[in-house]
Amino acid sequence: MKVFTTKEALKTHLNSPSLCAKQIGFVPTMGALHEGHLSLLRECKKNNSISVVSIFVNPIQFDKKDDLEKYPRTLSNDLRLLENEGCDVVFTPSVDEMYSKNSSTLQFDFDGLEDIMEGAFRSGHFNGVGTVVKLLFEMINPTRAYFGEKDFQQLLIIRKMVEKHQLPVQIIGCSIFREDNGLAMSSRNERLSKSAKQEAALIYRILTVVREMTTNHSLEDIHQWVCLQFKDHPLFFLEYFIIANERTLQTATIIDPKIYYRAFIAVKVGSVRLIDNIAL
Ligand code: AMP
């Protein structure tokens, strides 16, 4: 496994004559790797001749300094996990290496996908995500890039960016990898105590009940029921719960059997913010 910290060295390696005709699969991450990330890498390795993983905690997608500072960083363990999985190339640049001094955050129009849910609660988040992913695509030139449905809105936004900017890469969405208790794996789970991690399984349990409820309850009833589960909860604070069209992310007003919907949720467990979603 080759590890690069500079753009130049990465590009030189990927453009070398022995690699340049190969299909490159790319998995962008912010590190603190877990089985969810590794499931993307396994998918990537199945269909490409070279796998590239980036590890970069992207400051411009954080709107809260504290959240950025507390984001877990476990580089040596990450490299060990990637080596064990047979990853070919890791790119782990510093912030100064990634962004030159006079570079600025790109402003994207994602046709409104960016205005709701994560976009509404995290100011500038998706411009930050779009900027770093576009830069990484330009450096790596992947044939395919892998994103988790855990961040479903991000997946749609990346697809939209690729379509609008006609980027020559195929975007592959991968299903959510969960703990045995149903909690969606996340680097942020590292910040939960053992007992909070157990209790946070409630989030997925609620989503599975919601999925059942859609067959015989109104959307209003479902919404009220979800709010009730978190009302006065000593540990959890519900930030949003939305049932939306899976393609447009428009909030559903009725359930139309011809349309695919998902339920999306963001919950704060103490100071740790968790998101999850489920296909209905
Ligand atoms: P992150 O390091 O959190 O930026 O995540 C990097 C990629 O891994 C993103 O495409 C995420 O959606 C994906 N990912 C994170 N957690 C999971 C999970 N539990 N299951 C599947 N994909 C995940």
Short mmCIF file of C-alpha atoms and ligand atoms in Angstrom, two decimals:
data_model
loop_
_atom_site.label_atom_id
_atom_site.label_comp_id
_atom_site.label_asym_id
_atom_site.label_seq_id
_atom_site.Cartn_x
_atom_site.Cartn_y
_atom_site.Cartn_z
CA MET A 1 0.00 0.00 0.00
CA LYS A 2 1.36 3.40 -0.99
CA VAL A 3 0.64 6.41 1.23
CA PHE A 4 0.88 9.93 -0.22
CA THR A 5 0.62 13.26 1.54
CA THR A 6 1.17 15.55 -1.47
CA LYS A 7 -0.92 16.06 -4.62
CA GLU A 8 2.17 15.97 -6.82
CA ALA A 9 3.38 12.58 -5.55
CA LEU A 10 -0.14 11.13 -5.78
CA LYS A 11 -0.63 12.36 -9.37
CA THR A 12 2.82 11.16 -10.44
CA HIS A 13 2.07 7.70 -9.07
CA LEU A 14 -1.42 7.44 -10.63
CA ASN A 15 -0.13 8.70 -14.00
CA SER A 16 2.80 6.29 -14.13
CA PRO A 17 2.76 4.14 -17.31
CA SER A 18 2.00 0.92 -15.41
CA LEU A 19 -1.19 2.41 -13.88
CA CYS A 20 -2.54 4.94 -16.35
CA ALA A 21 -4.78 2.55 -18.32
CA LYS A 22 -6.27 1.00 -15.17
CA GLN A 23 -9.70 1.57 -13.69
CA ILE A 24 -9.42 3.56 -10.49
CA GLY A 25 -11.98 3.14 -7.72
CA PHE A 26 -12.04 5.94 -5.15
CA VAL A 27 -13.42 6.11 -1.59
CA PRO A 28 -13.27 9.59 0.00
CA THR A 29 -13.33 9.59 3.83
CA MET A 30 -12.55 11.75 6.82
CA GLY A 31 -10.81 8.88 8.60
CA ALA A 32 -11.53 7.33 12.01
CA LEU A 33 -12.35 4.35 9.84
CA HIS A 34 -14.87 1.67 10.78
CA GLU A 35 -16.59 -1.26 9.08
CA GLY A 36 -18.90 1.14 7.20
CA HIS A 37 -15.93 2.71 5.42
CA LEU A 38 -14.35 -0.69 4.86
CA SER A 39 -17.57 -1.96 3.24
CA LEU A 40 -17.18 0.82 0.64
CA LEU A 41 -13.57 -0.19 0.04
CA ARG A 42 -14.58 -3.86 -0.40
CA GLU A 43 -17.18 -2.80 -3.00
CA CYS A 44 -14.57 -0.63 -4.69
CA LYS A 45 -12.03 -3.46 -4.85
CA LYS A 46 -14.56 -5.78 -6.54
CA ASN A 47 -14.92 -3.67 -9.67
CA ASN A 48 -11.69 -1.68 -10.12
CA SER A 49 -8.06 -2.55 -10.67
CA ILE A 50 -6.75 0.10 -8.25
CA SER A 51 -8.36 1.30 -5.02
CA VAL A 52 -7.64 4.79 -3.69
CA VAL A 53 -8.86 5.96 -0.27
CA SER A 54 -8.50 9.56 0.88
CA ILE A 55 -8.36 10.51 4.55
CA PHE A 56 -8.93 14.20 5.06
CA VAL A 57 -10.92 16.01 7.73
CA ASN A 58 -12.24 18.81 5.54
CA PRO A 59 -12.43 22.01 7.62
CA ILE A 60 -14.61 23.92 5.14
CA GLN A 61 -17.54 21.54 5.58
CA PHE A 62 -17.74 22.20 9.35
CA ASP A 63 -19.68 25.22 10.52
CA LYS A 64 -18.75 24.75 14.18
CA LYS A 65 -15.11 25.04 15.27
CA ASP A 66 -15.73 22.79 18.24
CA ASP A 67 -17.17 20.01 16.04
CA LEU A 68 -14.11 20.18 13.76
CA GLU A 69 -11.68 20.09 16.69
CA LYS A 70 -13.43 17.15 18.35
CA TYR A 71 -13.70 15.11 15.13
CA PRO A 72 -11.84 11.83 15.87
CA ARG A 73 -8.45 11.38 14.19
CA THR A 74 -6.89 7.91 14.25
CA LEU A 75 -4.51 7.89 11.29
CA SER A 76 -2.15 5.07 12.27
CA ASN A 77 -5.05 2.73 13.05
CA ASP A 78 -6.76 3.78 9.77
CA LEU A 79 -3.63 2.89 7.79
CA ARG A 80 -3.43 -0.48 9.50
CA LEU A 81 -7.08 -1.25 8.63
CA LEU A 82 -6.60 -0.18 5.01
CA GLU A 83 -3.45 -2.24 4.63
CA ASN A 84 -5.30 -5.31 6.00
CA GLU A 85 -8.08 -4.78 3.44
CA GLY A 86 -5.59 -4.65 0.58
CA CYS A 87 -6.06 -0.98 -0.28
CA ASP A 88 -3.60 0.13 -2.98
CA VAL A 89 -3.25 3.87 -2.44
CA VAL A 90 -4.00 6.22 0.47
CA PHE A 91 -4.02 9.99 0.11
CA THR A 92 -3.80 11.86 3.40
CA PRO A 93 -2.92 15.51 2.80
CA SER A 94 -2.64 18.32 5.35
CA VAL A 95 -5.10 21.24 5.08
CA ASP A 96 -2.35 23.46 3.58
CA GLU A 97 -1.52 20.81 1.00
CA MET A 98 -5.18 20.34 0.03
CA TYR A 99 -6.05 24.03 -0.27
CA SER A 100 -3.57 26.52 -1.66
CA LYS A 101 -3.41 29.91 0.11
CA ASN A 102 -5.72 31.81 -2.26
CA SER A 103 -8.22 29.02 -2.94
CA SER A 104 -11.79 29.58 -1.81
CA THR A 105 -14.85 27.43 -1.24
CA LEU A 106 -16.74 26.87 -4.49
CA GLN A 107 -20.40 27.89 -4.58
CA PHE A 108 -22.65 25.21 -6.07
CA ASP A 109 -26.24 25.12 -7.20
CA PHE A 110 -27.57 21.67 -6.35
CA ASP A 111 -31.12 22.56 -7.46
CA GLY A 112 -32.35 22.97 -3.89
CA LEU A 113 -31.06 19.63 -2.58
CA GLU A 114 -28.66 21.66 -0.43
CA ASP A 115 -31.28 23.79 1.32
CA ILE A 116 -32.93 21.18 3.52
CA MET A 117 -31.95 18.79 6.32
CA GLU A 118 -28.13 18.80 6.68
CA GLY A 119 -27.93 21.92 4.48
CA ALA A 120 -30.42 23.77 6.70
CA PHE A 121 -28.76 22.73 9.95
CA ARG A 122 -25.11 23.04 8.85
CA SER A 123 -24.52 26.32 7.07
CA GLY A 124 -22.26 26.03 3.99
CA HIS A 125 -21.81 22.29 4.56
CA PHE A 126 -22.51 21.10 1.04
CA ASN A 127 -20.41 23.79 -0.69
CA GLY A 128 -17.55 22.51 1.49
CA VAL A 129 -18.28 18.89 0.57
CA GLY A 130 -18.65 19.73 -3.15
CA THR A 131 -15.38 21.70 -3.16
CA VAL A 132 -13.26 18.95 -1.63
CA VAL A 133 -14.84 16.11 -3.64
CA LYS A 134 -14.46 18.01 -6.94
CA LEU A 135 -10.77 18.72 -6.14
CA LEU A 136 -10.16 15.08 -5.24
CA PHE A 137 -11.89 13.87 -8.43
CA GLU A 138 -9.69 16.21 -10.50
CA MET A 139 -6.54 14.88 -8.81
CA ILE A 140 -7.40 11.20 -8.89
CA ASN A 141 -9.52 10.88 -12.04
CA PRO A 142 -11.44 7.88 -10.71
CA THR A 143 -13.52 5.63 -12.96
CA ARG A 144 -15.90 5.03 -10.05
CA ALA A 145 -16.33 6.72 -6.66
CA TYR A 146 -18.10 5.15 -3.67
CA PHE A 147 -20.37 6.96 -1.22
CA GLY A 148 -22.48 5.60 1.63
CA GLU A 149 -26.26 5.88 1.83
CA LYS A 150 -25.63 6.73 5.49
CA ASP A 151 -25.14 10.30 4.16
CA PHE A 152 -27.95 9.96 1.64
CA GLN A 153 -28.33 13.69 0.98
CA GLN A 154 -24.58 13.93 0.33
CA LEU A 155 -24.83 11.03 -2.14
CA LEU A 156 -27.57 12.85 -4.11
CA ILE A 157 -25.59 16.09 -4.02
CA ILE A 158 -22.47 14.40 -5.41
CA ARG A 159 -24.56 12.80 -8.17
CA LYS A 160 -25.99 16.25 -8.96
CA MET A 161 -22.51 17.81 -9.06
CA VAL A 162 -21.24 15.09 -11.40
CA GLU A 163 -24.25 15.56 -13.68
CA LYS A 164 -24.09 19.37 -13.74
CA HIS A 165 -20.31 19.60 -14.21
CA GLN A 166 -20.22 16.56 -16.51
CA LEU A 167 -17.48 14.92 -14.49
CA PRO A 168 -16.30 11.63 -16.00
CA VAL A 169 -16.89 9.42 -12.96
CA GLN A 170 -19.55 6.90 -12.02
CA ILE A 171 -21.02 7.39 -8.54
CA ILE A 172 -21.84 4.20 -6.66
CA GLY A 173 -24.11 4.35 -3.59
CA CYS A 174 -23.47 1.71 -0.89
CA SER A 175 -25.93 0.56 1.77
CA ILE A 176 -25.66 1.54 5.44
CA PHE A 177 -23.47 -0.64 7.61
CA ARG A 178 -24.86 -1.01 11.15
CA GLU A 179 -23.74 -2.21 14.58
CA ASP A 180 -25.43 -5.41 15.80
CA ASN A 181 -27.92 -3.26 17.72
CA GLY A 182 -28.88 -1.35 14.54
CA LEU A 183 -26.97 1.87 15.23
CA ALA A 184 -25.55 3.17 11.93
CA MET A 185 -21.75 3.05 12.12
CA SER A 186 -20.22 6.50 12.24
CA SER A 187 -16.86 7.98 13.21
CA ARG A 188 -18.83 10.19 15.59
CA ASN A 189 -19.98 7.10 17.56
CA GLU A 190 -16.42 7.08 18.95
CA ARG A 191 -17.39 10.11 20.99
CA LEU A 192 -20.29 8.30 22.71
CA SER A 193 -19.92 6.50 26.01
CA LYS A 194 -20.54 2.75 25.94
CA SER A 195 -24.00 3.17 27.47
CA ALA A 196 -24.92 6.06 25.12
CA LYS A 197 -23.91 3.85 22.18
CA GLN A 198 -26.37 1.21 23.39
CA GLU A 199 -29.12 3.77 23.93
CA ALA A 200 -28.51 5.34 20.51
CA ALA A 201 -29.85 2.12 18.94
CA LEU A 202 -33.23 3.75 19.66
CA ILE A 203 -32.74 5.89 16.53
CA TYR A 204 -32.81 2.90 14.18
CA ARG A 205 -35.57 1.18 16.17
CA ILE A 206 -37.72 4.26 15.65
CA LEU A 207 -36.96 4.26 11.91
CA THR A 208 -38.00 0.61 11.60
CA VAL A 209 -41.30 1.35 13.40
CA VAL A 210 -41.82 4.33 11.07
CA ARG A 211 -41.38 2.00 8.09
CA GLU A 212 -44.19 -0.23 9.47
CA MET A 213 -46.40 2.75 10.30
CA THR A 214 -46.39 4.10 6.73
CA THR A 215 -48.71 1.26 5.68
CA ASN A 216 -51.55 2.28 8.01
CA HIS A 217 -50.91 5.71 9.57
CA SER A 218 -51.03 9.26 8.26
CA LEU A 219 -47.78 11.19 7.87
CA GLU A 220 -48.99 13.58 10.57
CA ASP A 221 -49.52 10.69 13.03
CA ILE A 222 -46.08 9.28 12.25
CA HIS A 223 -44.47 12.67 12.77
CA GLN A 224 -46.23 13.16 16.10
CA TRP A 225 -45.26 9.68 17.25
CA VAL A 226 -41.59 10.25 16.45
CA CYS A 227 -41.57 13.62 18.26
CA LEU A 228 -43.18 11.95 21.27
CA GLN A 229 -40.39 9.36 21.47
CA PHE A 230 -37.85 12.14 21.96
CA LYS A 231 -39.96 14.57 23.97
CA ASP A 232 -38.37 15.16 27.38
CA HIS A 233 -35.82 12.42 26.66
CA PRO A 234 -32.92 12.84 29.11
CA LEU A 235 -30.21 12.00 26.55
CA PHE A 236 -31.55 12.72 23.04
CA PHE A 237 -32.61 15.88 21.28
CA LEU A 238 -34.44 15.49 17.95
CA GLU A 239 -33.14 17.99 15.37
CA TYR A 240 -35.27 16.87 12.45
CA PHE A 241 -37.41 14.00 11.25
CA ILE A 242 -38.54 14.15 7.64
CA ILE A 243 -40.19 11.74 5.23
CA ALA A 244 -39.13 12.78 1.75
CA ASN A 245 -39.14 11.72 -1.89
CA GLU A 246 -35.95 9.68 -2.29
CA ARG A 247 -35.03 11.38 -5.57
CA THR A 248 -35.88 15.05 -4.95
CA LEU A 249 -35.78 15.14 -1.11
CA GLN A 250 -39.03 17.10 -1.21
CA THR A 251 -40.96 16.54 2.03
CA ALA A 252 -43.83 14.13 1.43
CA THR A 253 -47.35 15.41 1.94
CA ILE A 254 -48.99 12.08 1.05
CA ILE A 255 -47.56 8.63 0.41
CA ASP A 256 -47.93 7.98 -3.32
CA PRO A 257 -47.39 4.24 -3.98
CA LYS A 258 -45.61 5.04 -7.25
CA ILE A 259 -42.88 7.08 -5.49
CA TYR A 260 -39.94 5.88 -3.39
CA TYR A 261 -39.62 7.61 -0.03
CA ARG A 262 -37.10 7.66 2.79
CA ALA A 263 -37.32 8.74 6.40
CA PHE A 264 -34.42 10.95 7.53
CA ILE A 265 -33.48 11.77 11.08
CA ALA A 266 -30.86 13.84 12.94
CA VAL A 267 -30.53 13.47 16.69
CA LYS A 268 -28.17 15.00 19.20
CA VAL A 269 -26.89 12.62 21.85
CA GLY A 270 -25.37 15.07 24.29
CA SER A 271 -23.02 17.10 22.06
CA VAL A 272 -22.69 14.34 19.44
CA ARG A 273 -24.88 14.75 16.37
CA LEU A 274 -25.98 11.54 14.64
CA ILE A 275 -27.88 11.07 11.37
CA ASP A 276 -29.62 8.05 9.90
CA ASN A 277 -32.21 7.18 7.26
CA ILE A 278 -34.30 4.27 6.06
CA ALA A 279 -36.00 3.37 2.78
CA LEU A 280 -39.77 3.10 3.27
P1 AMP B 1 -16.97 10.07 6.41
O1 AMP B 1 -15.62 9.58 6.78
O2 AMP B 1 -17.93 10.11 7.56
O3 AMP B 1 -16.94 11.35 5.60
O4 AMP B 1 -17.57 8.97 5.44
C1 AMP B 1 -16.90 8.59 4.27
C2 AMP B 1 -17.84 7.77 3.43
O5 AMP B 1 -18.22 6.59 4.15
C3 AMP B 1 -19.14 8.51 3.09
O6 AMP B 1 -19.51 8.21 1.76
C4 AMP B 1 -20.12 7.94 4.07
O7 AMP B 1 -21.46 7.98 3.63
C5 AMP B 1 -19.63 6.50 4.18
N1 AMP B 1 -20.09 5.89 5.41
C6 AMP B 1 -19.92 6.37 6.66
N2 AMP B 1 -20.52 5.57 7.56
C7 AMP B 1 -21.09 4.56 6.85
C8 AMP B 1 -21.88 3.41 7.19
N3 AMP B 1 -22.21 3.14 8.45
N4 AMP B 1 -22.30 2.61 6.20
C9 AMP B 1 -21.98 2.89 4.90
N5 AMP B 1 -21.26 3.96 4.52
C10 AMP B 1 -20.81 4.77 5.47
#
